[in-house]
mmCIF file of C-alpha atoms and ligand atoms in Angstrom:
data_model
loop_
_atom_site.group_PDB
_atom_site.id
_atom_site.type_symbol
_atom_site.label_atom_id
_atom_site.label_comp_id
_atom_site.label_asym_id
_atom_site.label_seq_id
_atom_site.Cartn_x
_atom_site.Cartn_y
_atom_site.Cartn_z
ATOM 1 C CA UNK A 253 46.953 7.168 40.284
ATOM 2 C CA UNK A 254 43.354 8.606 39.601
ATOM 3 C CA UNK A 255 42.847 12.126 38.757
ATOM 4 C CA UNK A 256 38.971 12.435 40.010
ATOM 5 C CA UNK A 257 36.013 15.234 39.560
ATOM 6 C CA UNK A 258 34.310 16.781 42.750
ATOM 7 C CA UNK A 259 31.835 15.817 44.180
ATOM 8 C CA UNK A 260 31.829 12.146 43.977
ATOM 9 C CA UNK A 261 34.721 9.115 45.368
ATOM 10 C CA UNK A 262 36.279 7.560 42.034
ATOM 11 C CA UNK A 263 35.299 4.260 40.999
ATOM 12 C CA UNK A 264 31.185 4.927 42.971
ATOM 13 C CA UNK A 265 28.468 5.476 40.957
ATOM 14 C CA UNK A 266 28.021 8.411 39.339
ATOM 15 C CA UNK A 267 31.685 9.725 39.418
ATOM 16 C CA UNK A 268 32.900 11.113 36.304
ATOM 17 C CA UNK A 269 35.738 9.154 34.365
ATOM 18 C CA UNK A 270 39.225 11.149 34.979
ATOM 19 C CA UNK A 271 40.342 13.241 31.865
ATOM 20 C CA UNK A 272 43.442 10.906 30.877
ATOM 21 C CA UNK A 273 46.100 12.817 28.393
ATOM 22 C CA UNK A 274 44.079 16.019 27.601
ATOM 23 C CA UNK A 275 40.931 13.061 26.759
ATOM 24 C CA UNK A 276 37.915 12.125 28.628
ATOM 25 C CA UNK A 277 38.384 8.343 29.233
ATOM 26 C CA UNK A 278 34.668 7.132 27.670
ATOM 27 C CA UNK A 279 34.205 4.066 29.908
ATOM 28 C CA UNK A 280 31.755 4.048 31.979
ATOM 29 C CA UNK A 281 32.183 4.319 35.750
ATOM 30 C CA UNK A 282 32.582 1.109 37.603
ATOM 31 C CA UNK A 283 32.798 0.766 41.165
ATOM 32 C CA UNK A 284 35.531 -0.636 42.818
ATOM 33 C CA UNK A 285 35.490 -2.527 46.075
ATOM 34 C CA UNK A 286 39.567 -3.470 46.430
ATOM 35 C CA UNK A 287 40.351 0.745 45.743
ATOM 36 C CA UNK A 288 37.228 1.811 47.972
ATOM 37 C CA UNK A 289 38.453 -1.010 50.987
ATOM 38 C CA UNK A 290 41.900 0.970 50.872
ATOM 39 C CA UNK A 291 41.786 4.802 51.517
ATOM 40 C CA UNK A 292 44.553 6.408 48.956
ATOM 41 C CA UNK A 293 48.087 7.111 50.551
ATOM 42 C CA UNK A 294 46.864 10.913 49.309
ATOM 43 C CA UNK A 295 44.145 12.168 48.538
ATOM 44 C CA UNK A 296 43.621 15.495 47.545
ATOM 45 C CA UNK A 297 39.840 16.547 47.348
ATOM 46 C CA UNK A 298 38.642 20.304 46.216
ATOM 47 C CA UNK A 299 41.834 21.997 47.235
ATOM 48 C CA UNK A 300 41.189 25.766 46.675
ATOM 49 C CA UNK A 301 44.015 28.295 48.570
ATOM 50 C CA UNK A 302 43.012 32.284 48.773
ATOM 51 C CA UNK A 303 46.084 34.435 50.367
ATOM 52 C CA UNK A 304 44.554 36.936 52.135
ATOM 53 C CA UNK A 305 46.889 40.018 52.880
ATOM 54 C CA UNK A 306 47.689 42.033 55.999
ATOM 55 C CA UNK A 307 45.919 44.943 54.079
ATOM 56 C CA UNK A 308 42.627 42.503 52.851
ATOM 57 C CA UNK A 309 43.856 42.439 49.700
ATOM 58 C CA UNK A 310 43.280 38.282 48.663
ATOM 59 C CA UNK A 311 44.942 36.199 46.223
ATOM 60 C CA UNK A 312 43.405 33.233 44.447
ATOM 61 C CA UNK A 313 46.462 30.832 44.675
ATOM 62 C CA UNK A 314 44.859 27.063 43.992
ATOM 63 C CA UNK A 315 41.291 26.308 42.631
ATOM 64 C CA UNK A 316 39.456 23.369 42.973
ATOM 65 C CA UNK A 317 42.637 20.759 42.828
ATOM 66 C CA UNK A 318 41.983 17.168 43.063
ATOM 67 C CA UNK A 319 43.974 14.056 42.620
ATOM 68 C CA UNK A 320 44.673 10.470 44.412
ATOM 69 C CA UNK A 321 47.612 8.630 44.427
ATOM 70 C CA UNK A 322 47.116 5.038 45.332
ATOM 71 C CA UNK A 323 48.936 3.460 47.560
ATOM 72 C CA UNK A 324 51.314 0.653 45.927
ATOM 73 C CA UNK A 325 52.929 -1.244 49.036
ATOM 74 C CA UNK A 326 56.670 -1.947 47.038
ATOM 75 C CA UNK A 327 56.136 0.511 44.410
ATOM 76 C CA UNK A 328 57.136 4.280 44.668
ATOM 77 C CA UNK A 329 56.146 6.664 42.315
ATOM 78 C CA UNK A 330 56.824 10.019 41.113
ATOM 79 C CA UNK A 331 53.836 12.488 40.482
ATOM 80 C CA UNK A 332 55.338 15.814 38.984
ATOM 81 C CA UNK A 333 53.475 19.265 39.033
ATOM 82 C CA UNK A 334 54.099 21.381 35.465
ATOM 83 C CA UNK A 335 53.219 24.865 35.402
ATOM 84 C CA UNK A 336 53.987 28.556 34.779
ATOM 85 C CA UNK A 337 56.071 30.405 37.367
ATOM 86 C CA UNK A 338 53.548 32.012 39.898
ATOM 87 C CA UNK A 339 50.600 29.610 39.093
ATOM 88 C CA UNK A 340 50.654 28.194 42.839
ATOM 89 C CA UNK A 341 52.475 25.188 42.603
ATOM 90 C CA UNK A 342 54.753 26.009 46.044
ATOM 91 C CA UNK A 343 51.223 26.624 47.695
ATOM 92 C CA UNK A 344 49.750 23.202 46.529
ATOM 93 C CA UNK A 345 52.845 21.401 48.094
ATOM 94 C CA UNK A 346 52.652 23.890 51.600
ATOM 95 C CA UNK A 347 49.336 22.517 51.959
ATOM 96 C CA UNK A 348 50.002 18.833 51.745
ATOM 97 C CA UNK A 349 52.834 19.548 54.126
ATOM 98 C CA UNK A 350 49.981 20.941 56.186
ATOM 99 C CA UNK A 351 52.055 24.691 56.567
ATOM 100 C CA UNK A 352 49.058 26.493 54.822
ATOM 101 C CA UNK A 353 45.257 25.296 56.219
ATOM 102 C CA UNK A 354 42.899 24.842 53.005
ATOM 103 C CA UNK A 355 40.530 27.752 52.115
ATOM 104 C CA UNK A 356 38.292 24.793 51.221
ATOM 105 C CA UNK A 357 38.574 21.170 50.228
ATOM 106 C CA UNK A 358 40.370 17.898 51.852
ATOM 107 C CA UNK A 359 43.758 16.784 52.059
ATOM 108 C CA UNK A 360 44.191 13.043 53.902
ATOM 109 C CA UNK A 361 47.255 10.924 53.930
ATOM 110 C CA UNK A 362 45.857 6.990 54.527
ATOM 111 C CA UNK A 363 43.027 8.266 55.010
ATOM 112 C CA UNK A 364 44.148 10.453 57.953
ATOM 113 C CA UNK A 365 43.377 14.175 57.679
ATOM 114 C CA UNK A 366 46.241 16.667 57.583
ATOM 115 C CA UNK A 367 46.149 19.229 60.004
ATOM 116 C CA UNK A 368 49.265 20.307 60.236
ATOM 117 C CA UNK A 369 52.770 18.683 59.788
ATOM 118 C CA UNK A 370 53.517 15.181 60.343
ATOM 119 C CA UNK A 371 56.411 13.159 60.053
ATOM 120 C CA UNK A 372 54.701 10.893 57.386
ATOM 121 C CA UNK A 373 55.412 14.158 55.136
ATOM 122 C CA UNK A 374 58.531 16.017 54.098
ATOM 123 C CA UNK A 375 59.373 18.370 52.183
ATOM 124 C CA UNK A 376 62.735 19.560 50.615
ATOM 125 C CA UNK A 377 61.499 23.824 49.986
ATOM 126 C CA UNK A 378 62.047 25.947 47.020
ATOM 127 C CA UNK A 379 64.563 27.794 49.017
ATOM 128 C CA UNK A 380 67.323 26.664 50.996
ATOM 129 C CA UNK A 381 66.247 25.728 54.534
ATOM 130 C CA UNK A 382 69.578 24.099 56.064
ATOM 131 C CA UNK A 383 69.978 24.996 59.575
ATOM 132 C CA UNK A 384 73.051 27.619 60.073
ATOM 133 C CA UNK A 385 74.148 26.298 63.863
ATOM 134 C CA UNK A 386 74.387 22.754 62.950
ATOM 135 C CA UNK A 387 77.049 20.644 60.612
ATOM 136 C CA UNK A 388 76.094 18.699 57.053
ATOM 137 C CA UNK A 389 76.271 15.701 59.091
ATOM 138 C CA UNK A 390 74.215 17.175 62.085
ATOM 139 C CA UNK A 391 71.674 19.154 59.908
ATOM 140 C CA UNK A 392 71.489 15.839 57.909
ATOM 141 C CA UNK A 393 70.303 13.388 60.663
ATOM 142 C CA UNK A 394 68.334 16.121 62.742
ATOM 143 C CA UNK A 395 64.985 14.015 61.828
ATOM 144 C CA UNK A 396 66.429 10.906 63.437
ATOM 145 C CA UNK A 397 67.854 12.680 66.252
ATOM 146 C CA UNK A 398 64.199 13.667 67.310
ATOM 147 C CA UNK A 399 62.932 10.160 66.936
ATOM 148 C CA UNK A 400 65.549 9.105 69.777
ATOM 149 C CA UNK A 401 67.595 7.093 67.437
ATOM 150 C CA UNK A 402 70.654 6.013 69.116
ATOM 151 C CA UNK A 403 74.113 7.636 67.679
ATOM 152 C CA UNK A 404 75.780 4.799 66.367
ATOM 153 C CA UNK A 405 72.642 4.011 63.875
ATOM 154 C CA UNK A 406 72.547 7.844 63.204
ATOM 155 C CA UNK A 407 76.002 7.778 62.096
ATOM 156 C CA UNK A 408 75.456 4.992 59.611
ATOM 157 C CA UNK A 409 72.760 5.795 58.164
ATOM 158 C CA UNK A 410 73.807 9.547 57.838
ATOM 159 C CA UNK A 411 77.312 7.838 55.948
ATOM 160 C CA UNK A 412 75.261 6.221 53.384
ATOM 161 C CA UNK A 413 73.117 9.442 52.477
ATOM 162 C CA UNK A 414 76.002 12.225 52.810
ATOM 163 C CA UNK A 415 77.497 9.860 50.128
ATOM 164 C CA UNK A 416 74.536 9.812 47.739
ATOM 165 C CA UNK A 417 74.475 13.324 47.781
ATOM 166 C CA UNK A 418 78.333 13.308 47.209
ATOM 167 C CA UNK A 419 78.882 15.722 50.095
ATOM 168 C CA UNK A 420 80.677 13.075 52.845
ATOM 169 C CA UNK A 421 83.838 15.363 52.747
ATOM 170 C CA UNK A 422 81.790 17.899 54.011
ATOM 171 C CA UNK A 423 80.392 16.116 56.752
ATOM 172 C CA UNK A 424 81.348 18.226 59.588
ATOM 173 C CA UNK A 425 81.756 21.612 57.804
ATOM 174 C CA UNK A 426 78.521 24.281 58.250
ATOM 175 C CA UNK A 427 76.245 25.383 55.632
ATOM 176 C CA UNK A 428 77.820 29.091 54.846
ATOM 177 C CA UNK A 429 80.871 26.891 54.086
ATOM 178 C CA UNK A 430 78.746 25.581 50.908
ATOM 179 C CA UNK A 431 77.321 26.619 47.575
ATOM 180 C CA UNK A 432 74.285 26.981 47.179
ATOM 181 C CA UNK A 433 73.835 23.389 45.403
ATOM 182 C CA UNK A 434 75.306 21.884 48.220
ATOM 183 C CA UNK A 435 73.379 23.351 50.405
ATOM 184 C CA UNK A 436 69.891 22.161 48.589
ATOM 185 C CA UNK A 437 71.510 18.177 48.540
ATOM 186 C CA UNK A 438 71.941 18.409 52.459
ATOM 187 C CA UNK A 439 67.971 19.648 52.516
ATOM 188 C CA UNK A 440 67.548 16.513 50.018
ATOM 189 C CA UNK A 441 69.585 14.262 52.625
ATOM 190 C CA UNK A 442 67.472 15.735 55.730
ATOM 191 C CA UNK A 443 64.560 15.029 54.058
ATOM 192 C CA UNK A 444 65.298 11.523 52.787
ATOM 193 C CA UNK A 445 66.858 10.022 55.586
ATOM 194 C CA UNK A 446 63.308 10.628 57.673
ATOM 195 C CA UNK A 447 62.193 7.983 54.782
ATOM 196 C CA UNK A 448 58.230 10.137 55.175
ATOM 197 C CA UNK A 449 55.642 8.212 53.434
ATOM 198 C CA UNK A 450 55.178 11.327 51.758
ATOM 199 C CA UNK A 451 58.205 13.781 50.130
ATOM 200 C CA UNK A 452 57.396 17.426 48.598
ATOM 201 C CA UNK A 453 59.999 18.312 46.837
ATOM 202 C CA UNK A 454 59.500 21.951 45.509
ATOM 203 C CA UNK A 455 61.855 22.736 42.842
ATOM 204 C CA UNK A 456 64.821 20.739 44.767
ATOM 205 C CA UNK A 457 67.310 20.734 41.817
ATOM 206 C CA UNK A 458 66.969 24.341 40.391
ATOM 207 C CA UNK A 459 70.296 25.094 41.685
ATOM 208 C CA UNK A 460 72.531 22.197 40.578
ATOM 209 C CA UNK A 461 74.660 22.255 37.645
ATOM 210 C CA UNK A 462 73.237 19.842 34.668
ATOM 211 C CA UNK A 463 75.706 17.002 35.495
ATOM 212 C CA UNK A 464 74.619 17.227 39.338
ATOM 213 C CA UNK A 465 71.029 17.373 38.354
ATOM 214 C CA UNK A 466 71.646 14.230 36.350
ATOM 215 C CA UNK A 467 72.852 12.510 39.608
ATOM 216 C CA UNK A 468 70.266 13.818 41.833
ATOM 217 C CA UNK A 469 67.673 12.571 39.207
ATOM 218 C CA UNK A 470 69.287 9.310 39.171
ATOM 219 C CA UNK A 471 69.018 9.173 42.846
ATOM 220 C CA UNK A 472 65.497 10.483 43.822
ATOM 221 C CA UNK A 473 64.608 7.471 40.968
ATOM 222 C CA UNK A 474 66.736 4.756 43.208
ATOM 223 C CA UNK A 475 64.554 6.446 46.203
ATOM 224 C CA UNK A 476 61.213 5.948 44.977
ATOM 225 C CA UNK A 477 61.946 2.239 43.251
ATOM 226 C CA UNK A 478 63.363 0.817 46.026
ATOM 227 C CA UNK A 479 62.031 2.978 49.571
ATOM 228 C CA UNK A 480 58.154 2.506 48.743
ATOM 229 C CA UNK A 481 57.784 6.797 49.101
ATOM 230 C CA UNK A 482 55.485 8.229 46.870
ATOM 231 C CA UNK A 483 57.416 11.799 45.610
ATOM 232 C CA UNK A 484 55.192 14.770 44.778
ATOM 233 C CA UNK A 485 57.863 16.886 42.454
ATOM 234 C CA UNK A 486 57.683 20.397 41.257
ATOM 235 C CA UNK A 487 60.063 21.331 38.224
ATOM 236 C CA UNK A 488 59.679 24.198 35.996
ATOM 237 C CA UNK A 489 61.992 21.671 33.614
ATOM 238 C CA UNK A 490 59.390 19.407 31.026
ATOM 239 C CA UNK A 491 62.812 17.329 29.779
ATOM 240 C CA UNK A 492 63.103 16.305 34.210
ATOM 241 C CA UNK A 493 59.045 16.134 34.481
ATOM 242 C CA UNK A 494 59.073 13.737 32.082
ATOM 243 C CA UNK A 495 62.796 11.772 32.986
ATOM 244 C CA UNK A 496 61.328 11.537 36.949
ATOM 245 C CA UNK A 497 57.281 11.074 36.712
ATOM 246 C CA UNK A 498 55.355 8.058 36.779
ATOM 247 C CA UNK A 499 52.389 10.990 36.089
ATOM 248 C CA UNK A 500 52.151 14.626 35.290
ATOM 249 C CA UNK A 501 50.063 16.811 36.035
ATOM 250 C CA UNK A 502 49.983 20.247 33.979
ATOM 251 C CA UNK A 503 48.664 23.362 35.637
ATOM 252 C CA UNK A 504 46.965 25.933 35.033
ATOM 253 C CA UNK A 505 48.284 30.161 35.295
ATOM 254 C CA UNK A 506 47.271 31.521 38.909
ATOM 255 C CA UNK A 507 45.074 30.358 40.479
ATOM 256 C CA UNK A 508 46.289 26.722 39.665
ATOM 257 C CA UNK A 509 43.935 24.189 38.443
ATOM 258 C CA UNK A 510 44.583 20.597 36.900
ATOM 259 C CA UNK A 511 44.485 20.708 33.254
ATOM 260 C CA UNK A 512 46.040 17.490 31.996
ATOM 261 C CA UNK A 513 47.200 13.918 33.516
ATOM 262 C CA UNK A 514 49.424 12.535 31.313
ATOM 263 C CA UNK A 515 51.224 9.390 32.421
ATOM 264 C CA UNK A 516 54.585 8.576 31.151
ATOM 265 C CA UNK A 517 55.270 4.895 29.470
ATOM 266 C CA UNK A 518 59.269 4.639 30.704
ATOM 267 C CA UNK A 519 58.236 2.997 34.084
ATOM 268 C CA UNK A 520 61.009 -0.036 33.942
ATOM 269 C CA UNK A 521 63.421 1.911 31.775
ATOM 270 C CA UNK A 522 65.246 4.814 32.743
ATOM 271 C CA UNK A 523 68.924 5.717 32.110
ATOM 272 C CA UNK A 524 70.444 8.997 30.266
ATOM 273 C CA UNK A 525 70.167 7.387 26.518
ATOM 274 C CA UNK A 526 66.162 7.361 27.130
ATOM 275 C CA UNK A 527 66.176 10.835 27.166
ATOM 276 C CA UNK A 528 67.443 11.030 23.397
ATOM 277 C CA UNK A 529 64.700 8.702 22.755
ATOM 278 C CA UNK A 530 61.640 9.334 19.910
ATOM 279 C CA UNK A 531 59.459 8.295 22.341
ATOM 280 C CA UNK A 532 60.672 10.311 24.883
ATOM 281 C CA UNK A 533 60.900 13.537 22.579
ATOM 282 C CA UNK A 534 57.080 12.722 21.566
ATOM 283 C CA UNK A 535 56.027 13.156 25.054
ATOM 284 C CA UNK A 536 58.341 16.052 26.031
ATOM 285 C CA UNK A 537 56.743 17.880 22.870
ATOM 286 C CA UNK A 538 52.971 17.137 23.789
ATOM 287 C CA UNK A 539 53.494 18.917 27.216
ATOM 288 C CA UNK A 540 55.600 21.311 25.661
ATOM 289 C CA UNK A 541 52.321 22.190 23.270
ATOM 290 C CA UNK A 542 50.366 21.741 26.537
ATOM 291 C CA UNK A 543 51.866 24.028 28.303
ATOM 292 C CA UNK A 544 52.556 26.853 25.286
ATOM 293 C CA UNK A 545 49.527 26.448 22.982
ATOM 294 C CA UNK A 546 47.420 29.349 22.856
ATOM 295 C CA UNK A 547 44.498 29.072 25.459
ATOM 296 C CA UNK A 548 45.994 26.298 27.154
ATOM 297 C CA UNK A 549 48.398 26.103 30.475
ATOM 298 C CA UNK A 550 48.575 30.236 30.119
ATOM 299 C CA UNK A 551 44.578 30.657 29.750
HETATM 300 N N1 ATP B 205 52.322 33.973 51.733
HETATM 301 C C1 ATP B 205 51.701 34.499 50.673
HETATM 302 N N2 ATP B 205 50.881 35.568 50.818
HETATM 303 C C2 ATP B 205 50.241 36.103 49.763
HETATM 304 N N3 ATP B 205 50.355 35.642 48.505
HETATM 305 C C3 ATP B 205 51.145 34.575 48.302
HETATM 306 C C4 ATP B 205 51.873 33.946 49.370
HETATM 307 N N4 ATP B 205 52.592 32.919 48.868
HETATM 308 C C5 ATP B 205 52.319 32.896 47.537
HETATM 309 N N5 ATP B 205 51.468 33.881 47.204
HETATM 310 C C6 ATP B 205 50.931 34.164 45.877
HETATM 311 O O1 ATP B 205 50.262 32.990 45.416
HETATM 312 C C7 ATP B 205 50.528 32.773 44.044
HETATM 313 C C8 ATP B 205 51.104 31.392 43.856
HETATM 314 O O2 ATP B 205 52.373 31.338 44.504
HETATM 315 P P1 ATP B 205 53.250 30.001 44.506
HETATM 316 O O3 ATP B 205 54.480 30.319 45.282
HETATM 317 O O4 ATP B 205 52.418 28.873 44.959
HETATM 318 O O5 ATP B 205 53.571 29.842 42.953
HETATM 319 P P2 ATP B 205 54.575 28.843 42.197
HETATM 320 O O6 ATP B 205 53.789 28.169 41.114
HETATM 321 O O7 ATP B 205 55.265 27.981 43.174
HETATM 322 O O8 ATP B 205 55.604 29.860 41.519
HETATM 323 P P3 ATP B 205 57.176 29.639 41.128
HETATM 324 O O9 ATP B 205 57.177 28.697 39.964
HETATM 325 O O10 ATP B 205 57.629 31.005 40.743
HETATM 326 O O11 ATP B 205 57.869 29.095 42.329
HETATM 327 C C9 ATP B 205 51.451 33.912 43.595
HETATM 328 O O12 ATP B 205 50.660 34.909 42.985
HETATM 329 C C10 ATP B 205 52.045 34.418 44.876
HETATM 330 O O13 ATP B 205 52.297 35.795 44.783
HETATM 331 MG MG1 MG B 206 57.245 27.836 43.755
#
C-alpha cells in the first residue's frame, strides 16, 4: 500500500513521500525498479467526481483522491474508507466499479484502465441489490452461471458459501421471504463466489445484528487471508475499520479527499479478545480524534 501525491509515480524521482499516520514520512524519495516493473493491482490517480443534475445544478462528490494498493500474489488485504455520512465514499467505490466515469483522474486495475464494469471487480452496494425472480441459491451463483460453469460445480461451490453466510436453509426460498440482513449476506455470497480480483463492499454489514456482524467480519477476514482479493471496505463503524483493515484511509466532509493513512499493526492476530486490547483502543481513539477533532475529518 502507497498513498501517493499527484503528479508524479511513487517511488520516481521527484515524487513526494506519502503522509503516513497524519505525518509526512521524511525519507527521501527512492526509486524503485521491482514496484515500477509491476503496475499496482489498483491504482487510483487524481480521482475527482462532480454530479451534475438534470437541472445543472453540480455537486462536488470526490476531489483529487489517490491511492495504490500493491499487488501481494498470496496476500489479501483490507483497505477501509472512514468518513462522515455524505462525504462521497459510495461514489469513490461506483467509480472503481466503473458505474460512474471520472470527472477527471485515472482508475486502472493491473494496470488495465477501467471503463466500465468488469468481472475482475465486484461490489456488494449500500443497498440491497438481490434479484426478486431468482432463489438464495440461484441469485447466489448467478456470476458463475454467466461464466458457463457447469451445474454440478455451481452447486458445490454455492453449498460452501450459502453456509458461510449461514443462510443454506434458505437456499431455495426468494428474497421477500428474508430480512433485510439476510438479504445483504446473499449480495455478500453473489459477490464472493465470483472470487473478483477486486471487491467493493459499500457499507455491507450496516444491517446485521452485532453478533452477525461479528461473523461476517470473521469471514470477509478468512476471504482476504486465504482467496488473494484485495477488499476496498466502507464502514461508518471506527471499532470494524480498525478490526477488518490492513490500512485506513480517513476522509474528508463532501467533496471527499484523503486526509490520513493509518495502517493497523494486528496483521497476524485477529480474534474478538483483540478488540478489548490497549493497543487496539489506542488506535480506535486516534481515528476517533481524527475524525472528530475540530478542523479535521469535518473541515
Ligand atoms: N447520482 C447522484 N446525483 C447527484 N448527486 C449525488 C448522486 N449520488 C450521490 N450524490 C451526492 O454526492 C455526495 C456524496 O454521496 P455518496 O453517496 O458518495 O456519500 P457517502 O459518503 O457514501 O454517504 P453515506 O455515508 O451517507 O452513504 C452527496 O452529497 C450526495 O448527495
Ligand atoms: Mg454511501
Amino acid at each position: 500500500m502507497s498513498g501517493q501525491t499527484r503528479g508524479a509515480e511513487p517511488g520516481e524521482p521527484g515524487s513526494a513521500a506519502p503522509a503516513v499516520d497524519g505525518r509526512t514520512a521524511g525519507a527521501p524519495p527512492t526509486y524503485r525498479a521491482d514496484l515500477a516493473a509491476k503496475p499496482p493491482k489498483l491504482r487510483v490517480k487524481g480521482l475527482s467526481v462532480t454530479y451534475i443534475g438534470r437541472d445543472g445544478h453540480e455537486t462536488e462528490a470526490v476531489r483529487d483522491v489517490s491511492f495504490d494498493i500493491e499487488d501481494k500474489p498470496g496476500a489479501g488485504e483490507i483497505v477501509v474508507f472512514l468518513g462522515p455520512s455524505g462525504c462521497g465514499k459510495s461514489t469513490i467505490l461506483k467509480a472503481v466499479a466503473g458505474l460512474i466515469p471520472p470527472t477527471a483522474g485515472d482508475i486502472l486495475v493491473d494496470g488495465h484502465p477501467v471503463t466500465g464494469p468488469g468481472r475482475d471487480r465486484g461490489m456488494v452496494f449500500q443497498a440491497y441489490t438481490s434479484f426478486g425472480w431468482l432463489t438464495v441459491r440461484d441469485n447466489v451463483e448467478y456470476g458463475l452461471r454467466l461464466q458457463g460453469m457447469p451445474a454440478s460445480e455451481r452447486r458445490a461451490l454455492s453449498d460452501q458459501y450459502l453456509a458461510s453466510v449461514g443462510l443454506t436453509e434458505f437456499a431455495n426460498r426468494f428474497p421477500k421471504d428474508l430480512s433485510g440482513g439476510m438479504k445483504q449476506r446473499v449480495a455478500i455470497a453473489r459477490t464472493l463466489i465470483n472470487q473478483p480480483r477486486v471487491i467493493l463492499m459499500d457499507e455491507p454489514f450496516g444491517a446485521l445484528d452485532p453478533q452477525t456482524r461479528w461473523g461476517m467480519q470473521g469471514l470477509l477476514l478468512d476471504v482476504s487471508r486465504t482467496m488473494d482479493n484485495t477488499i476496498l471496505f466502507v464502514t461508518h463503524d471506527v471499532s470494524e475499520a480498525v478490526y477488518l483493515a490492513d490500512t485506513i484511509y480517513v476522509l474528508s466532509a463532501r467533496p471527499a479527499r484523503i486526509l490520513h493513512q493509518v495502517e493497523t499493526p494486528f496483521f497476524q492476530n485477529r480474534d474478538m479478545a483483540l478488540k478489548s486490547a490497549p493497543e487496539f483502543r489506542a488506535v480506535e481513539k486516534r481515528l476517533l480524534d481524527m475524525l472528530y477533532a475540530p478542523g479535521a475529518a469535518t473541515a
